[in-house]
N, CA and C of each residue as an Amber inpcrd file, in Angstrom:
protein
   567
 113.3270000  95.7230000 112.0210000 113.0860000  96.9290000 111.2610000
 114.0540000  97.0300000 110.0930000 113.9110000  96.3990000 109.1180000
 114.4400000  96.4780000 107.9610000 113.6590000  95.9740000 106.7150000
 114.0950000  97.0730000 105.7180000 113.7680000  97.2610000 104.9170000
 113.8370000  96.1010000 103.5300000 112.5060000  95.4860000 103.0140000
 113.4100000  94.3230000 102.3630000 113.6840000  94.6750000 100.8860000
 112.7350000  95.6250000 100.4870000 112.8300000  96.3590000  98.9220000
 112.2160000  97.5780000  98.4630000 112.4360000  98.5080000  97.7600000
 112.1180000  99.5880000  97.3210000 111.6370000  99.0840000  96.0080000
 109.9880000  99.4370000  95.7470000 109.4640000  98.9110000  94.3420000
 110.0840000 100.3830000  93.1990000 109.9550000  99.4290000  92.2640000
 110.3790000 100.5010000  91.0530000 109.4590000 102.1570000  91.0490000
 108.3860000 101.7550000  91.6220000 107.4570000 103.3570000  91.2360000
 107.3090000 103.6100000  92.8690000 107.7550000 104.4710000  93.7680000
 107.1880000 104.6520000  95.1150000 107.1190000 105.6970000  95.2410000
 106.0640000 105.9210000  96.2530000 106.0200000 107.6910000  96.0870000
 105.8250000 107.5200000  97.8110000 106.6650000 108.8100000  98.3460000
 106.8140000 109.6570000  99.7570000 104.9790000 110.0380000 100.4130000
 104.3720000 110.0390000 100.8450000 103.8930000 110.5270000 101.5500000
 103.9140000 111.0530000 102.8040000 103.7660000 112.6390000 103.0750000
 104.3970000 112.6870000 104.2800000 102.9670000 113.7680000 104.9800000
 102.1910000 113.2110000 105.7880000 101.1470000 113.8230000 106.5280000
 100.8220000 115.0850000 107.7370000 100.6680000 115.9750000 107.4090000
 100.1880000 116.7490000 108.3090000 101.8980000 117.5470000 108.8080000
 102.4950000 117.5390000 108.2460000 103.6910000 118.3630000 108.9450000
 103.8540000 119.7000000 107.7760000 102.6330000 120.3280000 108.6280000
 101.9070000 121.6680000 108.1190000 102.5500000 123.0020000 109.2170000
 102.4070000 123.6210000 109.1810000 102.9760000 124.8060000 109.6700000
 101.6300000 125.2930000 111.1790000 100.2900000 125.4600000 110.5710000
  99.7420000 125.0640000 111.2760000  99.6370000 123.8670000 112.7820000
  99.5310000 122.7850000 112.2270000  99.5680000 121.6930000 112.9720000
 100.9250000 122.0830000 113.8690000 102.0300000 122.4510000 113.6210000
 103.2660000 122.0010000 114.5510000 103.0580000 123.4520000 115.3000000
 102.3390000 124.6610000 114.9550000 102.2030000 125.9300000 115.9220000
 101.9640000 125.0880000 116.6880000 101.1680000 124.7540000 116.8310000
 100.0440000 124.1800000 118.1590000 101.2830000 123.8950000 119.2510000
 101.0630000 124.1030000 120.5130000 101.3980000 123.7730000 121.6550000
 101.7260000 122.6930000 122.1990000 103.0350000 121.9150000 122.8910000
 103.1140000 120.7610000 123.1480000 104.0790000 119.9930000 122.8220000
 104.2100000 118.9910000 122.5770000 105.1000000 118.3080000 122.0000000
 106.6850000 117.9860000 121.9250000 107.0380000 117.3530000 122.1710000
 108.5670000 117.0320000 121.7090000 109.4750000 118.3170000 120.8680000
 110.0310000 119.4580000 120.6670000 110.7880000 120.2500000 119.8670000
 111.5580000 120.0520000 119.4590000 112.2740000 119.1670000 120.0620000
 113.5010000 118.5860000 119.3570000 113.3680000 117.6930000 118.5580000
 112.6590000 116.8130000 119.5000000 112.4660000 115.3950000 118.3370000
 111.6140000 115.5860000 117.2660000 110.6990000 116.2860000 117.1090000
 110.0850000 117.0930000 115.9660000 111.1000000 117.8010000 115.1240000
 112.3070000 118.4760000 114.9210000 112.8210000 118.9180000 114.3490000
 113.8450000 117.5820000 113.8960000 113.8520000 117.2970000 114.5170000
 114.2890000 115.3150000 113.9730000 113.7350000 114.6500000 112.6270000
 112.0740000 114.6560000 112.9650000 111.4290000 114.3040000 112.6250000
 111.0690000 115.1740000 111.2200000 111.2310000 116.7020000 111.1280000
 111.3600000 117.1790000 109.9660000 112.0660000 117.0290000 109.0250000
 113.1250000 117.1600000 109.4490000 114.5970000 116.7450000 108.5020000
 114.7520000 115.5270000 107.9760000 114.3100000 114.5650000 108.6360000
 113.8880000 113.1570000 108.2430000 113.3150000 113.2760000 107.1330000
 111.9710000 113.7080000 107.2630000 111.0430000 113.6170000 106.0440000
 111.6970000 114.6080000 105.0660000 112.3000000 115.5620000 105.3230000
 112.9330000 116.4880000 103.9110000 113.9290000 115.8550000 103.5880000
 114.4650000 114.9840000 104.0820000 115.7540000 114.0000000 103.5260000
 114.8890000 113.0810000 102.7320000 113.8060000 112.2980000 103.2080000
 112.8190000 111.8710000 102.1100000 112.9340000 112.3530000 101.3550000
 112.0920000 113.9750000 101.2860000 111.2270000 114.2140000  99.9110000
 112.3090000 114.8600000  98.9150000 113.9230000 115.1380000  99.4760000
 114.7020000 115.4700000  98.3050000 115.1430000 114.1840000  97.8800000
 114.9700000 112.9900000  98.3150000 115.7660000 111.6120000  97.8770000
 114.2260000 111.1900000  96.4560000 113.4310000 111.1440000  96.8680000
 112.5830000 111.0860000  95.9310000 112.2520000 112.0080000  94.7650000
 112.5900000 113.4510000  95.2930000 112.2500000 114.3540000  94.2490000
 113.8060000 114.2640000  93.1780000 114.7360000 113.9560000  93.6750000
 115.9300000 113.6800000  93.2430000 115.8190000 112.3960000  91.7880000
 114.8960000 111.7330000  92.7090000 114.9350000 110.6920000  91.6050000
 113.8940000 110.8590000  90.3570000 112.8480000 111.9860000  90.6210000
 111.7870000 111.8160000  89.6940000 110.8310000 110.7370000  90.0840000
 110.8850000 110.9050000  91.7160000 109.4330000 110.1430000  92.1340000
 108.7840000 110.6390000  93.0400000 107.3310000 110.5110000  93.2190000
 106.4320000 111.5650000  93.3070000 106.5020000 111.8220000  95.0390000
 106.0870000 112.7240000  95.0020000 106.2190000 113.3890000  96.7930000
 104.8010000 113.9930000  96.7880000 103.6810000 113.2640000  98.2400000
 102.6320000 114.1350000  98.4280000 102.7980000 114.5170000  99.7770000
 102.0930000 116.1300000  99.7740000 102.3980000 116.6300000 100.8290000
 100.8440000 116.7840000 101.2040000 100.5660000 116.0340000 102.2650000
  99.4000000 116.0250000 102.8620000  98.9760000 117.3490000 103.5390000
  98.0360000 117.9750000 103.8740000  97.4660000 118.7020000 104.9970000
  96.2840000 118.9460000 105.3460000  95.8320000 119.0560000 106.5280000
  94.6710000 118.8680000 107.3450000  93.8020000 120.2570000 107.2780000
  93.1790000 120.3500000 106.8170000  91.7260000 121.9480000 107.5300000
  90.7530000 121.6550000 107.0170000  90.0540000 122.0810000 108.1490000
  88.7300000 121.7510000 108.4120000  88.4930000 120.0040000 109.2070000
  86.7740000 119.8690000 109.4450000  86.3610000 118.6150000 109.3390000
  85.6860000 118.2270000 108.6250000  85.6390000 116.6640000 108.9730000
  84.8900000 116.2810000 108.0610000  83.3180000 116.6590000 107.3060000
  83.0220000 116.6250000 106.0180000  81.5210000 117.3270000 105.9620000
  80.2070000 116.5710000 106.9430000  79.5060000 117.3160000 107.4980000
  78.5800000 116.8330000 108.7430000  79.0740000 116.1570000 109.9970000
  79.9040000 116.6250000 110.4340000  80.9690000 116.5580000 111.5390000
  80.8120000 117.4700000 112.1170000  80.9080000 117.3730000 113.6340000
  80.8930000 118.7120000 114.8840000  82.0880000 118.3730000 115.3270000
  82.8260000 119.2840000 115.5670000  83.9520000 119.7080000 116.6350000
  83.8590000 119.0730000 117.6780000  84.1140000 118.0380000 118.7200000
  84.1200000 118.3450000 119.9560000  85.4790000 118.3100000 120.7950000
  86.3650000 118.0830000 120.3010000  87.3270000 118.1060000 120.9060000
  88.4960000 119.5690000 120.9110000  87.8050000 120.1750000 119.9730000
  88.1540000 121.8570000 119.7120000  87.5200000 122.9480000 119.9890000
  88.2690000 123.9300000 120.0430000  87.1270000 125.0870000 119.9590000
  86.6470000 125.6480000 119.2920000  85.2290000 125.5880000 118.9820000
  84.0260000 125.6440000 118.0790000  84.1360000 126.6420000 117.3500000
  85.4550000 128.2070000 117.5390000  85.5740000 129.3430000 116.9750000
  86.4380000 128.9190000 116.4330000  87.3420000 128.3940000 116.5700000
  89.1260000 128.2310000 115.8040000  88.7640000 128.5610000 114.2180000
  89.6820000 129.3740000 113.7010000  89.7100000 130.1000000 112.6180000
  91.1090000 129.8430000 112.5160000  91.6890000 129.4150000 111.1800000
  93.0650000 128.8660000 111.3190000  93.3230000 129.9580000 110.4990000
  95.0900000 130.5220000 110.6840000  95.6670000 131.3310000 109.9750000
  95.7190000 130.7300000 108.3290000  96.0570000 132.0220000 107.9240000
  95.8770000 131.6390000 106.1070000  97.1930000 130.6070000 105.8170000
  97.7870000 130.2910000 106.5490000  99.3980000 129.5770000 105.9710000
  99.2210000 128.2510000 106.9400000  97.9340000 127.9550000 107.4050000
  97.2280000 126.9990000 108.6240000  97.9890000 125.2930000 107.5310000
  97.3640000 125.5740000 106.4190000  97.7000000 124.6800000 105.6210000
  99.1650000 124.0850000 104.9610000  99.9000000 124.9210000 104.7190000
 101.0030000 125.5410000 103.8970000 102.5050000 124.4460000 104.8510000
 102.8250000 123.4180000 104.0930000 104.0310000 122.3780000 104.2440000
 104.8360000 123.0760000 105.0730000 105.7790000 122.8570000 105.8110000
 106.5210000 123.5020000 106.8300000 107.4550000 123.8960000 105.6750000
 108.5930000 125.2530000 105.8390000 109.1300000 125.3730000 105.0080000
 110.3590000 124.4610000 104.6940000 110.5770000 123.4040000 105.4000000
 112.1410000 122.3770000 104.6100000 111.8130000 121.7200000 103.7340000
 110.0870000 121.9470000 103.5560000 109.4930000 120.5800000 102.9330000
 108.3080000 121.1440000 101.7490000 108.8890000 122.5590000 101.4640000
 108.1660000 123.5860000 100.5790000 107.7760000 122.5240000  98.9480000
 106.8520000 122.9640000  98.7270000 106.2900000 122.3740000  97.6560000
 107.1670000 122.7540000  96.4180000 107.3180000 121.6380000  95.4300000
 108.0870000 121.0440000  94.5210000 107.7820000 121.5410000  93.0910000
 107.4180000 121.8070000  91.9460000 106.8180000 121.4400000  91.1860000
 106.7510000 120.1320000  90.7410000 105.6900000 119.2920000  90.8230000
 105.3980000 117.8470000  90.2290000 104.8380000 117.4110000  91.5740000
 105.2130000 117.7700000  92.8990000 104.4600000 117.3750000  93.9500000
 103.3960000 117.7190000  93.8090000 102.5300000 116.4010000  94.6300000
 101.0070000 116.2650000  94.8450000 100.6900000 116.8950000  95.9730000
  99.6190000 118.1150000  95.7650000  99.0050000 118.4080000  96.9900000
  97.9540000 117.9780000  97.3490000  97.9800000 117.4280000  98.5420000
  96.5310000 117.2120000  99.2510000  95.9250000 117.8610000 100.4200000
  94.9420000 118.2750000 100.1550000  94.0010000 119.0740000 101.5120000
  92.8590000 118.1690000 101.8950000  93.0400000 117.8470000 103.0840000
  91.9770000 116.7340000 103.7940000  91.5520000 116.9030000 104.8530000
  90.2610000 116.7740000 105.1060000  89.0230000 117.2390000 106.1960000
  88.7210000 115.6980000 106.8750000  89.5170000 114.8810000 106.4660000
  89.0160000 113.1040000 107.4430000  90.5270000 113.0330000 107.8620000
  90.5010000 111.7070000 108.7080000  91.7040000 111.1190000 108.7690000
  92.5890000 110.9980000 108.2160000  92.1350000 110.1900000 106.9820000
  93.1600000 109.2330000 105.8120000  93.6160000 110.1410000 105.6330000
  94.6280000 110.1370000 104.6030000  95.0190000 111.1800000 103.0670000
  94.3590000 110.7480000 101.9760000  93.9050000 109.2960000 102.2030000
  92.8310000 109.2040000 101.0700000  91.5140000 109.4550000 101.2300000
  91.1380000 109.5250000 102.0890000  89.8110000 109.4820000 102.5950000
  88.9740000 111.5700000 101.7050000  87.8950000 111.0250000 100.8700000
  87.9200000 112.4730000 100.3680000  88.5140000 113.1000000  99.7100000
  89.5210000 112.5410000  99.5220000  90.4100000 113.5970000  98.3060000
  91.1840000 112.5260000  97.2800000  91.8150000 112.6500000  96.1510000
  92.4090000 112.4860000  94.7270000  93.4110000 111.4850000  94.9790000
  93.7560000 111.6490000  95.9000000  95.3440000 110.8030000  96.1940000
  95.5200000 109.6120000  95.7020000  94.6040000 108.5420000  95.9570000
  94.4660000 107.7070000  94.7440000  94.7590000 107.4210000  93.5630000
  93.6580000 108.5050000  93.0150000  93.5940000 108.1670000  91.5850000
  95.0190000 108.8550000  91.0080000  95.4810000 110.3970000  91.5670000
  96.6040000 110.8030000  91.5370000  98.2220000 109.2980000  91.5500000
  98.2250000 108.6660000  92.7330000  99.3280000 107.9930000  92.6510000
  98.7940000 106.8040000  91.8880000  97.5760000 106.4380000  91.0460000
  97.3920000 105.4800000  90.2070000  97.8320000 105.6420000  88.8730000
  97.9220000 106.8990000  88.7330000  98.3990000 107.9450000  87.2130000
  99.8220000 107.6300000  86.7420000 100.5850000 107.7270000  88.7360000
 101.9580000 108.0400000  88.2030000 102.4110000 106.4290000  88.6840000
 101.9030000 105.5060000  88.2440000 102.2190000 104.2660000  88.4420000
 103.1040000 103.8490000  89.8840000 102.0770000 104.4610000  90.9770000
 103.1120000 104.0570000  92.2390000 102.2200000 102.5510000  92.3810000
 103.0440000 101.9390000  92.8500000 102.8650000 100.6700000  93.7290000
 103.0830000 100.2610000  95.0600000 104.2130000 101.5430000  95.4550000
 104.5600000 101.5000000  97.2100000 104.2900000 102.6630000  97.4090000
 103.8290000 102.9290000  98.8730000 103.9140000 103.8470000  99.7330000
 104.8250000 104.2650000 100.8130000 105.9850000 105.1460000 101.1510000
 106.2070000 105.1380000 102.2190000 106.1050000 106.3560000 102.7600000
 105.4200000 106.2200000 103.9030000 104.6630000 107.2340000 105.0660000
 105.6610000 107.7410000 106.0150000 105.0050000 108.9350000 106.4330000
 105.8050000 110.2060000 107.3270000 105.2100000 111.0050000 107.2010000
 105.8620000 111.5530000 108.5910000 104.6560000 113.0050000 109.0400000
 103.6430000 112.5150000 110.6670000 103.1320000 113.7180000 111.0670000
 102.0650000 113.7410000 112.6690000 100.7320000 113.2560000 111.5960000
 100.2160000 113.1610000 112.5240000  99.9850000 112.3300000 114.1660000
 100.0100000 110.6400000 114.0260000 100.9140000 109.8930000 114.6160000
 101.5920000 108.6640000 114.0280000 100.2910000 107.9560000 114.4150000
  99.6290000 108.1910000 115.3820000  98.6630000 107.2760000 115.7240000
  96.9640000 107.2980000 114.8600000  97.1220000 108.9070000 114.2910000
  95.5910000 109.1670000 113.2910000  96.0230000 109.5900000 112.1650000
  96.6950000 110.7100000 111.8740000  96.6520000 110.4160000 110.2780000
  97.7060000 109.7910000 109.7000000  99.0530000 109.1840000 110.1380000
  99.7570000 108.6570000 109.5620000  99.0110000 106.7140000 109.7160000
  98.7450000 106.6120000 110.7760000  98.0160000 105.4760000 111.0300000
  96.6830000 104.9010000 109.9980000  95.7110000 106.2770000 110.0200000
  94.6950000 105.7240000 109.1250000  95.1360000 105.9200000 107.6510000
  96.1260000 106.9890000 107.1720000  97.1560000 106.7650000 105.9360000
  97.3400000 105.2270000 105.3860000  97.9340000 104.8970000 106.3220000
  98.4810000 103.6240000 106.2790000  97.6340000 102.3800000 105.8530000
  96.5390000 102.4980000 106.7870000  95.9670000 101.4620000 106.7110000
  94.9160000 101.4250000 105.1330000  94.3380000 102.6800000 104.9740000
  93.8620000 102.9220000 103.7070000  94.7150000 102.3380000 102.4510000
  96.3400000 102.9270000 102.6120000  96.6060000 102.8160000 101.6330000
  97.1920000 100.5230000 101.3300000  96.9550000 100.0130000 102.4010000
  96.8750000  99.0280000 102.7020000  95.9560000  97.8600000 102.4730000
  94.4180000  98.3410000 102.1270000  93.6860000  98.2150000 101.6320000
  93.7180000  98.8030000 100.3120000  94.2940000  99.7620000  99.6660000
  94.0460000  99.7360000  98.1230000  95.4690000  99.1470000  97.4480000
  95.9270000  98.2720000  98.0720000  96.7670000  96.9500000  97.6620000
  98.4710000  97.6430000  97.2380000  98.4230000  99.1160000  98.2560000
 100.2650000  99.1560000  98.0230000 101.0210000  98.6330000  98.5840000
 102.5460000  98.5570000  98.3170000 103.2260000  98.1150000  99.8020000
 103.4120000  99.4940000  99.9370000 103.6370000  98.8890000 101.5950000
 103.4660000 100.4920000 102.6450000 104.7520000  99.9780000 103.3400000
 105.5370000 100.9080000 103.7140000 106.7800000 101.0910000 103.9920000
 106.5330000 102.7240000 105.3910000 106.8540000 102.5010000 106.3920000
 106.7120000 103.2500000 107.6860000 107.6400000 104.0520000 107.9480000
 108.5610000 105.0590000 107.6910000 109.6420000 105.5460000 108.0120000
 109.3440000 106.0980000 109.7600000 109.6290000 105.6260000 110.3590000
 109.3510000 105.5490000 111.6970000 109.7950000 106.7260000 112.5180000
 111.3240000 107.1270000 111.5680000 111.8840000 108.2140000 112.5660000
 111.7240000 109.3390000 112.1400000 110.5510000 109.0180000 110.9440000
 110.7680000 110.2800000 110.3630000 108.8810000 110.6400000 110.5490000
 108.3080000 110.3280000 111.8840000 107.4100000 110.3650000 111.9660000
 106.9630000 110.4700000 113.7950000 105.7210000 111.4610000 114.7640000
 105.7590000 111.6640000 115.8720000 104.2730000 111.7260000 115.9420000
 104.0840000 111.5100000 117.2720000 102.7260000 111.6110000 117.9580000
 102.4840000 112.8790000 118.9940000 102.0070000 113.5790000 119.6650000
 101.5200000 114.1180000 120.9660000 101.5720000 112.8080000 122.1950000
 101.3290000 111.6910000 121.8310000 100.7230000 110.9080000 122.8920000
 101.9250000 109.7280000 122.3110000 103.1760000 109.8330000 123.1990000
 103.8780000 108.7680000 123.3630000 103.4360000 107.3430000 123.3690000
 102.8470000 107.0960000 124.3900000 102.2320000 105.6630000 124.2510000
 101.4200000 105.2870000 122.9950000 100.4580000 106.0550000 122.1810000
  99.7910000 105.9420000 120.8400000 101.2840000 106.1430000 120.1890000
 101.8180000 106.8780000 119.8000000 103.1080000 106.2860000 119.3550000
 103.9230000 105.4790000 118.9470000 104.2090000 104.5650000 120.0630000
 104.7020000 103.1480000 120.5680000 103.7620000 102.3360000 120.0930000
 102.6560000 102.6580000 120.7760000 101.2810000 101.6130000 119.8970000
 101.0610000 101.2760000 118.6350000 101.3210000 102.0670000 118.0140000
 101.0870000 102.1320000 116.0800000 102.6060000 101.7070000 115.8710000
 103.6390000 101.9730000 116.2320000 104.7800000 101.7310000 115.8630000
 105.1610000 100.5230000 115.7630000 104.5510000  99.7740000 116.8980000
 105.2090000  98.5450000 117.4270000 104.1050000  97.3350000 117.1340000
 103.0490000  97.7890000 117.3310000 101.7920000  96.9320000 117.4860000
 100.7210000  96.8220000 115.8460000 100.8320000  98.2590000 115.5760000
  99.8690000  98.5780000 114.3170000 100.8750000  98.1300000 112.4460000
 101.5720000  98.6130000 112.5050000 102.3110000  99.1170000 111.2550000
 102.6010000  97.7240000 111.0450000 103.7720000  96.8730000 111.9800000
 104.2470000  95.7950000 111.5280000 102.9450000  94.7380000 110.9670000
 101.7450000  95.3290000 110.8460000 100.4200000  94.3410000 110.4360000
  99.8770000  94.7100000 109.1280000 100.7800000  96.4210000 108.9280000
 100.1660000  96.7090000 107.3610000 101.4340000  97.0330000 106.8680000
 102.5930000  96.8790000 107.0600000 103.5670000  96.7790000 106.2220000
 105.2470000  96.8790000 106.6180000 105.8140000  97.3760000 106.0520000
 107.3430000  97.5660000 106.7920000 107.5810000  98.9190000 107.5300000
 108.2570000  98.4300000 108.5540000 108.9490000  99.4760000 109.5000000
 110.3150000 100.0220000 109.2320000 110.7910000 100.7890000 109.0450000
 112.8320000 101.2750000 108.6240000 112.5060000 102.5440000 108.9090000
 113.9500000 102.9560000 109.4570000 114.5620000 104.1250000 109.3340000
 114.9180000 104.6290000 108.2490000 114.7740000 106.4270000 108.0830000
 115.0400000 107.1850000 107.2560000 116.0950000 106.7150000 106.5080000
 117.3550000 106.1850000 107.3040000 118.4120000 105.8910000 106.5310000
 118.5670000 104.4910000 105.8280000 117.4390000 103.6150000 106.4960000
 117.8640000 102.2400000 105.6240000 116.6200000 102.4400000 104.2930000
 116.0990000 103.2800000 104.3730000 114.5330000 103.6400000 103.3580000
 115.6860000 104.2670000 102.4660000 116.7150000 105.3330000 102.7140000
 117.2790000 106.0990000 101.5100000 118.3130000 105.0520000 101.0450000
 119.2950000 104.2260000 101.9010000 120.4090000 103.3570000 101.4280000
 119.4150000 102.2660000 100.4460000 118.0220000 101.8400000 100.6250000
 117.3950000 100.9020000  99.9710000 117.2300000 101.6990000  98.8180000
 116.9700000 102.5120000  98.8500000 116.4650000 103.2800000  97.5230000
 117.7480000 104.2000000  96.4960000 119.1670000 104.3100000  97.2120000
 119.8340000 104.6890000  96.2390000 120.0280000 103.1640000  95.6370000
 120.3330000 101.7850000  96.3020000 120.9620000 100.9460000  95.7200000
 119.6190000 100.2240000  94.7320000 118.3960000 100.5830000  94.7230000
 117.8020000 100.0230000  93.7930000 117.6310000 101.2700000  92.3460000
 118.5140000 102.2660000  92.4120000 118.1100000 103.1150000  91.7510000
 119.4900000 103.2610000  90.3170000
């Protein structure tokens, strides 16, 4: 798990660590609050530098999609969407609102980080095994390097976790910690 380079244009993506999503019931509390600070140590190391930070978030499904694993009433609060507050929106940050998996899937993000000349990705944020996972792999296929900040990223389901961590990621790109992702990136800066 090390990091071998930080490209000149990279931009943060950090998925689903919405205010919404972390109400929900369950989970790790601690290591989630781990896992926040992580990614806001990201997105001030990038916003620091004048490189781009998207803040992903999830509502709704996909168009012609049924629910089944929810309940068919869920009506999400108005702030359902809205970045947790360590990780409050920037001016120059990219917002994304997404009804699929990806962060690309359906929405701008793309053409957005094609604008601001990124070439790497590095990922963070729930659910490590679906949207940071299919994140990944999307952005893997549209030919970035993808860079995994691992600790700065959690599942519900430990073993899917471990699975994408250990098994998935090292096949679409690099694995590092928060801290060897920021020591790589002050010394290329």
């Amino acid at each position: 798990m090390t990091l071998s380079t930080v490209d000149a244009k990279p931009a943060l993506i950090v998925v689903d660590l919405q205010k919404g999503i972390l109400a929900m019931p369950g989970g790790d509390t601690d290591g989630l609050k781990q896992v926040i600070q992580h990614a806001a140590d990201l997105a001030a190391a990038f916003r620091s530098r004048g490189l781009p930070v998207a803040l992903v978030s999830i509502l709704g499904d996909a168009p012609g999609r049924t629910e089944v694993n929810g309940p068919a009433d869920f009506i999400p609060q108005p702030d359902f969407a809205d970045p947790v507050d360590e990780l409050a929106p920037q001016l120059g940050d990219i917002r994304v609102i997404r009804q699929r998996w990806s962060a690309f899937g359906g929405t701008t993000l793309h053409d957005d980080l094609q604008k601001a000349g990124v070439t790497q990705v590095v990922l963070a944020g729930v659910a490590t095994s679906i949207g940071v996972e299919s994140s990944a792999r999307v952005a893997h296929e549209h030919g970035y390097h993808v860079v995994l900040a691992t600790d700065a990223m959690t599942d519900m389901n430990p073993d899917a976790h471990h699975n994408s961590i250990h098994n998935i990621f090292p096949r679409l790109g690099e694995t590092a910690t928060t801290t060897q992702i920021l020591d790589k990136l002050q010394r290329t800066r």
